[in-house]
Amino acid sequence: MANRSADTGQSAGLSVVVVGAAKSGTSALFSAIRSSGHWLAIYETNHQGQVHFLTTHSAPRRVTKVLLSRVVERGLDLTGFDHRVHIVRDPRDMLVSWMLFRPLLGGSARNPEFLSEFCGALRRKEADPRSVPLAELEDVYRRHGVGRPFAERFERAFADEDAVCERYPDLHRIRYEDFLAGEVADLARQLGVPVRTEVSVGQHIAHNERAKTAGGWRHWFTPSDVDTYRPLFEAQLRRHDYDLDWTLEAAPRIDPETGSRYVEKNLERPRLVGAGRPEMLARADYTPERIALLVSGVADGREAAMVELALVHLRGLGSAQDFGAARELLADAAARGNGYAMIHLGLAARYRVPGFGKASGAYFRQAVEVMGRRRATRLIGELNRGWQQHVLPATSTASGLAALPHRWRIRGRRGSRTFAISG
């Protein structure tokens, strides 16, 4: 399908941050902005070091997305960006989207009792949408201790939005529903770059895409849900000029592909290993599909993908060993403030991998500054075991070198304490 776009030409020295609540369309808008031309990207910024990296980098185009909760919780300063774009979405659709996405995260994705009960309730609702209210699906969450109550979550999201909008009154706001309709000309003029709306997100975050429609809540809500959520959402709907009509579909239908099957198939999706601990994937697990997943993540600036792909290059998985590519990826991730990448750089230097130099201590000290002495010291030992198990056997140039010591001598200055890593 051809891309619809609003094209206003090129722009130099441009930095853009997309902010929004979880499941408001931040991933889609991020992908739409960076789909035209070359952008230095960070898929999801989580700390000020990444903000500094993007706002001071010499690349002509830089883009990231940040969740409103991260801005507030971690005190991120977004003033260095040329443009701050705020995407909003009908909270009724956000509720449905979040309810189906949350089971894919963290421990809940490994909780078979929760998943069995939740997907069973979804299938009953798909068979008869009015038979299972959202409140009953939330009860499944509560019985298994998964996440915060939906109302509490949205109250916090609205408060975070208030705080960010107050701090940055010049936010350019766009509604997700307008984005889906291709109404992005105003945003394209504001940014001075094309914004394509019919694009897919990167393979590494393909599970973020579900229905890609607006108004689906009218099929999912029951009359009791309207009574429950109208008081919570009414003010937010008014604030962003949404339709206050709560009329439900007379003959509701729910496609299992956007319900139970969406959850079940994405539970099996590949996940980034990232840090490279001893449990790194076995050689046979690095299929062309997984490597393509990593390349997708690197293109979107995901540091976990950079670290894992660097280890793939060091091990020669899927192709010949490429020490230069590995070093470039690790150096890029380290420049963004990734402590794992710093440790891997130090290990590569310690084991004299060609092109990595010999100054392992400098990299380890950087990791200490980012992670703290105790955590960095523990991770150096863990990642070293991963190197001994997976990397060194594949890296013939490093064979025969002595293993790193298990104890570390700490020296140097950090506040009132001193540290340095030697060995």
Short mmCIF file of C-alpha atoms in Angstrom, two decimals:
data_model
loop_
_atom_site.label_atom_id
_atom_site.label_comp_id
_atom_site.label_asym_id
_atom_site.label_seq_id
_atom_site.Cartn_x
_atom_site.Cartn_y
_atom_site.Cartn_z
CA MET A 1 0.00 0.00 0.00
CA ALA A 2 1.36 3.41 -0.89
CA ASN A 3 2.30 5.73 1.96
CA ARG A 4 0.24 8.85 2.52
CA SER A 5 2.52 11.68 3.59
CA ALA A 6 2.58 15.39 4.17
CA ASP A 7 5.90 16.51 2.67
CA THR A 8 7.34 19.93 3.40
CA GLY A 9 10.96 19.32 2.38
CA GLN A 10 14.13 18.83 4.40
CA SER A 11 15.28 20.31 7.68
CA ALA A 12 18.76 20.42 9.22
CA GLY A 13 19.65 20.37 12.90
CA LEU A 14 16.31 18.97 13.98
CA SER A 15 15.58 17.18 17.26
CA VAL A 16 12.10 15.87 18.08
CA VAL A 17 10.64 14.20 21.15
CA VAL A 18 7.24 12.49 21.11
CA VAL A 19 5.54 12.29 24.50
CA GLY A 20 2.37 10.51 25.49
CA ALA A 21 0.79 8.00 27.83
CA ALA A 22 1.28 4.27 27.38
CA LYS A 23 -0.84 2.94 24.48
CA SER A 24 -1.64 6.44 23.21
CA GLY A 25 0.14 5.95 19.87
CA THR A 26 3.67 7.10 20.72
CA SER A 27 5.28 4.15 18.90
CA ALA A 28 3.25 4.75 15.76
CA LEU A 29 4.04 8.47 15.67
CA PHE A 30 7.73 7.86 16.41
CA SER A 31 7.88 5.39 13.50
CA ALA A 32 5.98 7.77 11.22
CA ILE A 33 8.38 10.64 11.84
CA ARG A 34 11.55 8.61 11.37
CA SER A 35 10.27 6.72 8.31
CA SER A 36 11.45 9.43 5.93
CA GLY A 37 15.20 9.99 5.61
CA HIS A 38 17.89 9.10 8.12
CA TRP A 39 17.30 9.79 11.80
CA LEU A 40 19.44 9.16 14.84
CA ALA A 41 16.83 7.52 17.04
CA ILE A 42 16.20 6.22 20.53
CA TYR A 43 12.99 4.22 20.59
CA GLU A 44 12.18 4.94 24.21
CA THR A 45 14.19 7.35 26.32
CA ASN A 46 14.36 6.45 30.00
CA HIS A 47 17.10 8.59 31.56
CA GLN A 48 18.69 12.01 31.23
CA GLY A 49 21.87 10.60 29.72
CA GLN A 50 19.90 9.57 26.64
CA VAL A 51 18.28 13.01 26.49
CA HIS A 52 21.72 14.64 26.61
CA PHE A 53 23.01 12.29 23.92
CA LEU A 54 20.23 13.24 21.51
CA THR A 55 20.09 16.97 22.20
CA THR A 56 23.86 17.47 21.84
CA HIS A 57 24.63 15.04 18.99
CA SER A 58 25.80 16.43 15.66
CA ALA A 59 23.45 14.27 13.59
CA PRO A 60 21.14 16.51 11.53
CA ARG A 61 17.97 14.65 12.57
CA ARG A 62 17.31 13.13 15.97
CA VAL A 63 14.09 11.66 17.36
CA THR A 64 12.87 9.79 20.40
CA LYS A 65 9.67 8.95 22.25
CA VAL A 66 9.19 9.27 26.00
CA LEU A 67 6.31 8.12 28.14
CA LEU A 68 4.77 10.88 30.25
CA SER A 69 5.30 8.76 33.35
CA ARG A 70 9.05 8.62 32.67
CA VAL A 71 9.25 12.40 32.28
CA VAL A 72 7.63 12.87 35.67
CA GLU A 73 9.14 9.97 37.62
CA ARG A 74 12.70 10.54 36.43
CA GLY A 75 12.62 14.31 36.13
CA LEU A 76 13.63 14.31 32.47
CA ASP A 77 14.42 17.75 31.06
CA LEU A 78 13.09 18.05 27.51
CA THR A 79 13.92 21.72 26.93
CA GLY A 80 16.86 20.85 24.65
CA PHE A 81 14.63 19.43 21.92
CA ASP A 82 13.64 21.66 19.03
CA HIS A 83 10.13 20.21 18.95
CA ARG A 84 8.03 18.49 21.60
CA VAL A 85 5.03 16.61 20.22
CA HIS A 86 2.26 15.35 22.49
CA ILE A 87 0.02 12.57 21.18
CA VAL A 88 -3.30 11.92 22.91
CA ARG A 89 -5.92 9.21 22.42
CA ASP A 90 -9.50 8.54 23.43
CA PRO A 91 -9.01 7.00 26.90
CA ARG A 92 -11.78 4.48 26.24
CA ASP A 93 -9.72 2.95 23.43
CA MET A 94 -6.57 3.30 25.52
CA LEU A 95 -8.19 1.24 28.26
CA VAL A 96 -8.96 -1.64 25.91
CA SER A 97 -5.50 -1.45 24.33
CA TRP A 98 -3.69 -1.43 27.68
CA MET A 99 -5.84 -4.24 29.07
CA LEU A 100 -4.73 -6.49 26.18
CA PHE A 101 -1.09 -5.34 26.16
CA ARG A 102 -0.29 -5.61 29.87
CA PRO A 103 -0.29 -9.45 29.91
CA LEU A 104 2.68 -9.38 27.51
CA LEU A 105 4.91 -7.57 30.00
CA GLY A 106 7.22 -8.83 32.70
CA GLY A 107 6.20 -11.57 35.09
CA SER A 108 2.59 -11.68 33.90
CA ALA A 109 3.81 -13.13 30.58
CA ARG A 110 5.18 -16.08 32.58
CA ASN A 111 2.13 -16.58 34.80
CA PRO A 112 0.22 -19.49 33.22
CA GLU A 113 -2.68 -19.33 35.70
CA PHE A 114 -3.33 -15.65 35.00
CA LEU A 115 -2.96 -16.06 31.24
CA SER A 116 -5.25 -19.09 31.10
CA GLU A 117 -8.01 -17.37 33.06
CA PHE A 118 -7.61 -14.05 31.22
CA CYS A 119 -7.63 -15.56 27.73
CA GLY A 120 -10.56 -17.78 28.70
CA ALA A 121 -12.55 -14.68 29.72
CA LEU A 122 -11.54 -12.99 26.46
CA ARG A 123 -12.84 -15.90 24.42
CA ARG A 124 -16.17 -15.75 26.26
CA LYS A 125 -16.37 -12.04 25.52
CA GLU A 126 -15.52 -12.60 21.86
CA ALA A 127 -18.37 -15.10 21.61
CA ASP A 128 -20.79 -12.66 23.30
CA PRO A 129 -19.30 -9.15 23.80
CA ARG A 130 -22.00 -8.05 26.25
CA SER A 131 -21.57 -11.10 28.48
CA VAL A 132 -18.24 -10.11 30.02
CA PRO A 133 -17.77 -6.50 31.21
CA LEU A 134 -14.29 -5.01 31.39
CA ALA A 135 -14.69 -4.98 35.17
CA GLU A 136 -14.74 -8.78 35.10
CA LEU A 137 -11.52 -8.82 33.08
CA GLU A 138 -10.00 -6.47 35.63
CA ASP A 139 -11.05 -8.87 38.36
CA VAL A 140 -8.78 -11.46 36.72
CA TYR A 141 -5.92 -8.95 37.00
CA ARG A 142 -6.66 -8.37 40.67
CA ARG A 143 -6.93 -12.03 41.61
CA HIS A 144 -3.45 -12.63 40.24
CA GLY A 145 -1.89 -9.38 41.44
CA VAL A 146 -1.10 -8.12 37.93
CA GLY A 147 -0.54 -4.37 37.68
CA ARG A 148 -2.41 -1.51 39.30
CA PRO A 149 -6.21 -1.07 39.17
CA PHE A 150 -7.28 0.45 35.84
CA ALA A 151 -8.82 3.55 37.47
CA GLU A 152 -5.67 4.20 39.49
CA ARG A 153 -3.54 3.81 36.41
CA PHE A 154 -5.53 6.34 34.41
CA GLU A 155 -5.75 8.85 37.24
CA ARG A 156 -1.95 8.72 37.44
CA ALA A 157 -1.63 9.06 33.65
CA PHE A 158 -3.87 12.14 33.61
CA ALA A 159 -1.90 13.70 36.48
CA ASP A 160 1.37 13.06 34.63
CA GLU A 161 -0.08 14.70 31.53
CA ASP A 162 -1.10 17.75 33.56
CA ALA A 163 2.40 18.06 35.00
CA VAL A 164 4.16 17.77 31.62
CA CYS A 165 1.75 20.14 29.85
CA GLU A 166 2.22 22.71 32.60
CA ARG A 167 6.00 22.52 32.27
CA TYR A 168 5.97 22.59 28.46
CA PRO A 169 3.06 24.80 27.37
CA ASP A 170 4.37 24.86 23.78
CA LEU A 171 3.70 21.15 23.18
CA HIS A 172 2.35 20.47 19.69
CA ARG A 173 -0.65 18.24 20.26
CA ILE A 174 -2.01 15.66 17.84
CA ARG A 175 -4.79 13.16 18.39
CA TYR A 176 -4.11 9.52 17.54
CA GLU A 177 -7.44 9.36 15.74
CA ASP A 178 -6.38 12.22 13.44
CA PHE A 179 -3.06 10.48 12.84
CA LEU A 180 -4.89 7.31 11.78
CA ALA A 181 -6.95 9.40 9.37
CA GLY A 182 -3.77 10.82 7.80
CA GLU A 183 -4.38 14.32 9.12
CA VAL A 184 -0.74 15.22 9.76
CA ALA A 185 -0.15 18.20 7.48
CA ASP A 186 -0.05 20.63 10.41
CA LEU A 187 2.49 18.49 12.25
CA ALA A 188 4.62 18.12 9.10
CA ARG A 189 4.68 21.90 8.67
CA GLN A 190 5.60 22.33 12.32
CA LEU A 191 8.52 19.91 12.06
CA GLY A 192 9.53 20.78 8.51
CA VAL A 193 9.79 17.10 7.53
CA PRO A 194 7.49 14.50 5.95
CA VAL A 195 5.28 12.54 8.34
CA ARG A 196 4.09 9.24 6.89
CA THR A 197 1.03 7.67 8.44
CA GLU A 198 0.77 4.28 6.74
CA VAL A 199 3.90 2.73 8.17
CA SER A 200 4.52 -0.26 10.39
CA VAL A 201 6.55 -0.12 13.57
CA GLY A 202 9.88 -1.93 13.71
CA GLN A 203 9.96 -5.71 13.91
CA HIS A 204 11.33 -5.55 17.45
CA ILE A 205 8.11 -3.85 18.66
CA ALA A 206 5.62 -5.47 16.28
CA HIS A 207 3.60 -6.65 19.29
CA ASN A 208 2.70 -3.00 19.95
CA GLU A 209 0.40 -3.03 16.93
CA ARG A 210 -3.03 -4.53 17.47
CA ALA A 211 -6.16 -3.13 15.80
CA LYS A 212 -4.84 0.26 14.52
CA THR A 213 -8.39 1.63 14.55
CA ALA A 214 -10.41 4.17 16.55
CA GLY A 215 -13.71 3.64 18.32
CA GLY A 216 -13.30 -0.06 19.04
CA TRP A 217 -14.31 0.58 22.63
CA ARG A 218 -17.96 0.74 21.53
CA HIS A 219 -17.72 -3.01 20.84
CA TRP A 220 -15.79 -3.82 24.03
CA PHE A 221 -17.69 -1.77 26.63
CA THR A 222 -20.89 -2.98 28.24
CA PRO A 223 -23.57 -0.67 29.73
CA SER A 224 -22.10 -1.27 33.19
CA ASP A 225 -18.66 -0.24 31.87
CA VAL A 226 -20.15 3.04 30.66
CA ASP A 227 -21.41 3.71 34.18
CA THR A 228 -18.03 2.76 35.64
CA TYR A 229 -15.74 4.73 33.37
CA ARG A 230 -17.79 7.79 32.36
CA PRO A 231 -16.93 9.68 35.59
CA LEU A 232 -13.25 8.82 35.19
CA PHE A 233 -12.90 9.76 31.50
CA GLU A 234 -15.40 12.57 30.92
CA ALA A 235 -13.07 15.45 31.85
CA GLN A 236 -10.23 14.04 29.72
CA LEU A 237 -12.58 13.63 26.75
CA ARG A 238 -13.68 17.26 27.07
CA ARG A 239 -10.11 18.45 27.43
CA HIS A 240 -9.11 17.05 24.05
CA ASP A 241 -12.44 17.68 22.25
CA TYR A 242 -13.53 14.07 21.94
CA ASP A 243 -17.06 12.99 21.20
CA LEU A 244 -18.98 12.70 24.48
CA ASP A 245 -21.43 10.24 22.97
CA TRP A 246 -21.19 6.96 24.91
CA THR A 247 -23.58 5.03 22.67
CA LEU A 248 -22.48 1.42 22.25
CA GLU A 249 -22.64 -0.68 19.09
CA ALA A 250 -26.06 -2.26 18.73
CA ALA A 251 -24.53 -5.50 17.43
CA PRO A 252 -21.00 -5.58 18.90
CA ARG A 253 -18.34 -7.81 17.40
CA ILE A 254 -14.82 -8.57 18.65
CA ASP A 255 -12.32 -10.17 16.30
CA PRO A 256 -10.24 -12.76 18.19
CA GLU A 257 -7.22 -11.56 16.18
CA THR A 258 -7.37 -8.33 18.18
CA GLY A 259 -8.27 -10.11 21.42
CA SER A 260 -7.31 -13.55 22.69
CA ARG A 261 -5.23 -14.51 19.64
CA TYR A 262 -3.33 -11.22 19.82
CA VAL A 263 -2.35 -12.01 23.40
CA GLU A 264 -1.53 -15.68 22.78
CA LYS A 265 0.60 -15.21 19.68
CA ASN A 266 2.61 -12.34 21.17
CA LEU A 267 3.44 -14.29 24.30
CA GLU A 268 5.75 -16.33 22.08
CA ARG A 269 7.45 -13.35 20.44
CA PRO A 270 11.27 -13.18 20.53
CA ARG A 271 12.69 -11.03 23.31
CA LEU A 272 15.96 -9.14 23.36
CA VAL A 273 18.69 -10.69 25.50
CA GLY A 274 20.49 -7.37 25.63
CA ALA A 275 22.83 -7.56 28.60
CA GLY A 276 24.59 -10.74 27.51
CA ARG A 277 24.62 -12.62 30.80
CA PRO A 278 25.72 -16.28 30.85
CA GLU A 279 22.26 -17.36 29.69
CA MET A 280 22.80 -15.74 26.28
CA LEU A 281 21.01 -17.61 23.53
CA ALA A 282 22.65 -20.68 22.11
CA ARG A 283 24.21 -20.45 18.66
CA ALA A 284 21.34 -22.40 17.06
CA ASP A 285 18.81 -19.85 18.33
CA TYR A 286 20.29 -17.06 16.22
CA THR A 287 18.15 -17.59 13.16
CA PRO A 288 17.98 -15.05 10.31
CA GLU A 289 14.64 -13.94 11.78
CA ARG A 290 16.17 -13.17 15.17
CA ILE A 291 19.09 -11.29 13.64
CA ALA A 292 16.60 -9.27 11.55
CA LEU A 293 14.80 -8.46 14.80
CA LEU A 294 18.05 -7.13 16.25
CA VAL A 295 18.78 -5.04 13.16
CA SER A 296 15.30 -3.54 13.48
CA GLY A 297 15.96 -2.67 17.10
CA VAL A 298 19.33 -1.09 16.28
CA ALA A 299 17.70 1.09 13.61
CA ASP A 300 15.33 2.43 16.28
CA GLY A 301 18.18 3.03 18.72
CA ARG A 302 17.39 0.26 21.21
CA GLU A 303 20.51 -0.22 23.27
CA ALA A 304 19.60 -3.80 24.21
CA ALA A 305 19.54 -4.67 20.50
CA MET A 306 22.90 -2.93 19.99
CA VAL A 307 24.53 -4.93 22.76
CA GLU A 308 23.06 -8.24 21.63
CA LEU A 309 23.94 -7.66 17.96
CA ALA A 310 27.48 -6.71 18.98
CA LEU A 311 27.79 -10.06 20.75
CA VAL A 312 26.44 -11.76 17.62
CA HIS A 313 29.25 -10.13 15.61
CA LEU A 314 31.84 -11.11 18.20
CA ARG A 315 30.66 -14.73 18.10
CA GLY A 316 30.34 -14.86 14.32
CA LEU A 317 26.72 -15.97 14.34
CA GLY A 318 25.02 -15.94 10.97
CA SER A 319 28.12 -14.55 9.27
CA ALA A 320 31.85 -14.11 9.82
CA GLN A 321 33.09 -12.43 12.98
CA ASP A 322 33.15 -8.65 12.66
CA PHE A 323 35.06 -7.02 15.51
CA GLY A 324 34.76 -3.57 13.96
CA ALA A 325 30.96 -3.74 13.77
CA ALA A 326 30.81 -5.08 17.33
CA ARG A 327 32.92 -2.24 18.66
CA GLU A 328 30.88 0.38 16.79
CA LEU A 329 27.63 -0.94 18.25
CA LEU A 330 28.97 -1.13 21.80
CA ALA A 331 30.54 2.32 21.57
CA ASP A 332 27.23 3.75 20.32
CA ALA A 333 25.27 2.16 23.17
CA ALA A 334 27.89 3.29 25.71
CA ALA A 335 27.69 6.86 24.40
CA ARG A 336 23.98 6.77 25.19
CA GLY A 337 24.81 5.88 28.81
CA ASN A 338 24.39 2.09 28.63
CA GLY A 339 26.42 0.51 31.43
CA TYR A 340 26.19 -3.01 29.96
CA ALA A 341 27.86 -1.79 26.77
CA MET A 342 30.62 -0.20 28.84
CA ILE A 343 31.27 -3.49 30.61
CA HIS A 344 31.37 -5.43 27.34
CA LEU A 345 33.84 -2.90 25.94
CA GLY A 346 35.98 -3.44 29.03
CA LEU A 347 35.82 -7.22 28.69
CA ALA A 348 36.76 -7.01 25.01
CA ALA A 349 39.76 -4.86 25.93
CA ARG A 350 40.69 -7.18 28.81
CA TYR A 351 40.68 -10.17 26.46
CA ARG A 352 42.56 -8.22 23.78
CA VAL A 353 39.92 -8.53 21.08
CA PRO A 354 41.36 -6.78 18.00
CA GLY A 355 40.35 -3.14 17.72
CA PHE A 356 39.22 -2.74 21.33
CA GLY A 357 42.51 -1.55 22.80
CA LYS A 358 43.80 -2.53 26.22
CA ALA A 359 42.28 0.06 28.57
CA SER A 360 39.66 -2.18 30.19
CA GLY A 361 39.78 -0.26 33.46
CA ALA A 362 38.59 2.97 31.82
CA TYR A 363 35.45 1.26 30.54
CA PHE A 364 34.79 -0.42 33.88
CA ARG A 365 35.13 2.90 35.69
CA GLN A 366 32.57 4.42 33.33
CA ALA A 367 30.20 1.58 34.20
CA VAL A 368 30.73 2.27 37.90
CA GLU A 369 29.84 5.93 37.36
CA VAL A 370 26.60 4.94 35.60
CA MET A 371 25.55 1.92 37.66
CA GLY A 372 27.21 2.38 41.03
CA ARG A 373 30.14 0.39 42.38
CA ARG A 374 28.27 -2.59 43.83
CA ARG A 375 26.04 -3.23 40.83
CA ALA A 376 28.78 -2.71 38.26
CA THR A 377 31.18 -5.02 40.12
CA ARG A 378 28.53 -7.75 40.30
CA LEU A 379 27.68 -7.40 36.60
CA ILE A 380 31.32 -7.50 35.52
CA GLY A 381 31.58 -10.92 37.12
CA GLU A 382 28.28 -12.11 35.58
CA LEU A 383 29.06 -10.86 32.09
CA ASN A 384 32.57 -12.26 32.30
CA ARG A 385 31.07 -15.72 32.79
CA GLY A 386 28.96 -15.11 29.68
CA TRP A 387 32.12 -14.26 27.77
CA GLN A 388 33.87 -17.40 28.96
CA GLN A 389 30.88 -19.55 28.02
CA HIS A 390 29.86 -18.01 24.70
CA VAL A 391 32.25 -15.38 23.33
CA LEU A 392 35.78 -16.62 24.01
CA PRO A 393 35.24 -20.08 22.49
CA ALA A 394 34.23 -18.32 19.26
CA THR A 395 36.95 -15.68 19.43
CA SER A 396 40.12 -17.60 18.59
CA THR A 397 42.30 -14.51 18.84
CA ALA A 398 41.51 -14.38 22.57
CA SER A 399 42.07 -18.05 23.35
CA GLY A 400 44.64 -18.80 25.99
CA LEU A 401 44.21 -15.50 27.83
CA ALA A 402 43.79 -15.67 31.58
CA ALA A 403 40.30 -15.34 32.96
CA LEU A 404 39.38 -12.18 34.84
CA PRO A 405 39.75 -12.44 38.61
CA HIS A 406 36.62 -12.95 40.65
CA ARG A 407 37.67 -10.29 43.17
CA TRP A 408 38.15 -6.66 42.25
CA ARG A 409 40.27 -3.96 43.77
CA ILE A 410 38.34 -0.69 43.97
CA ARG A 411 40.22 2.61 43.82
CA GLY A 412 39.44 6.18 42.67
CA ARG A 413 37.08 8.91 43.90
CA ARG A 414 33.30 9.07 43.93
CA GLY A 415 31.89 11.38 46.58
CA SER A 416 33.28 10.28 49.90
CA ARG A 417 34.15 6.79 48.59
CA THR A 418 36.97 5.67 46.35
CA PHE A 419 37.01 3.08 43.60
CA ALA A 420 39.02 1.75 40.69
CA ILE A 421 38.79 -1.56 38.92
CA SER A 422 41.95 -3.50 38.22
CA GLY A 423 42.68 -7.05 37.20
#
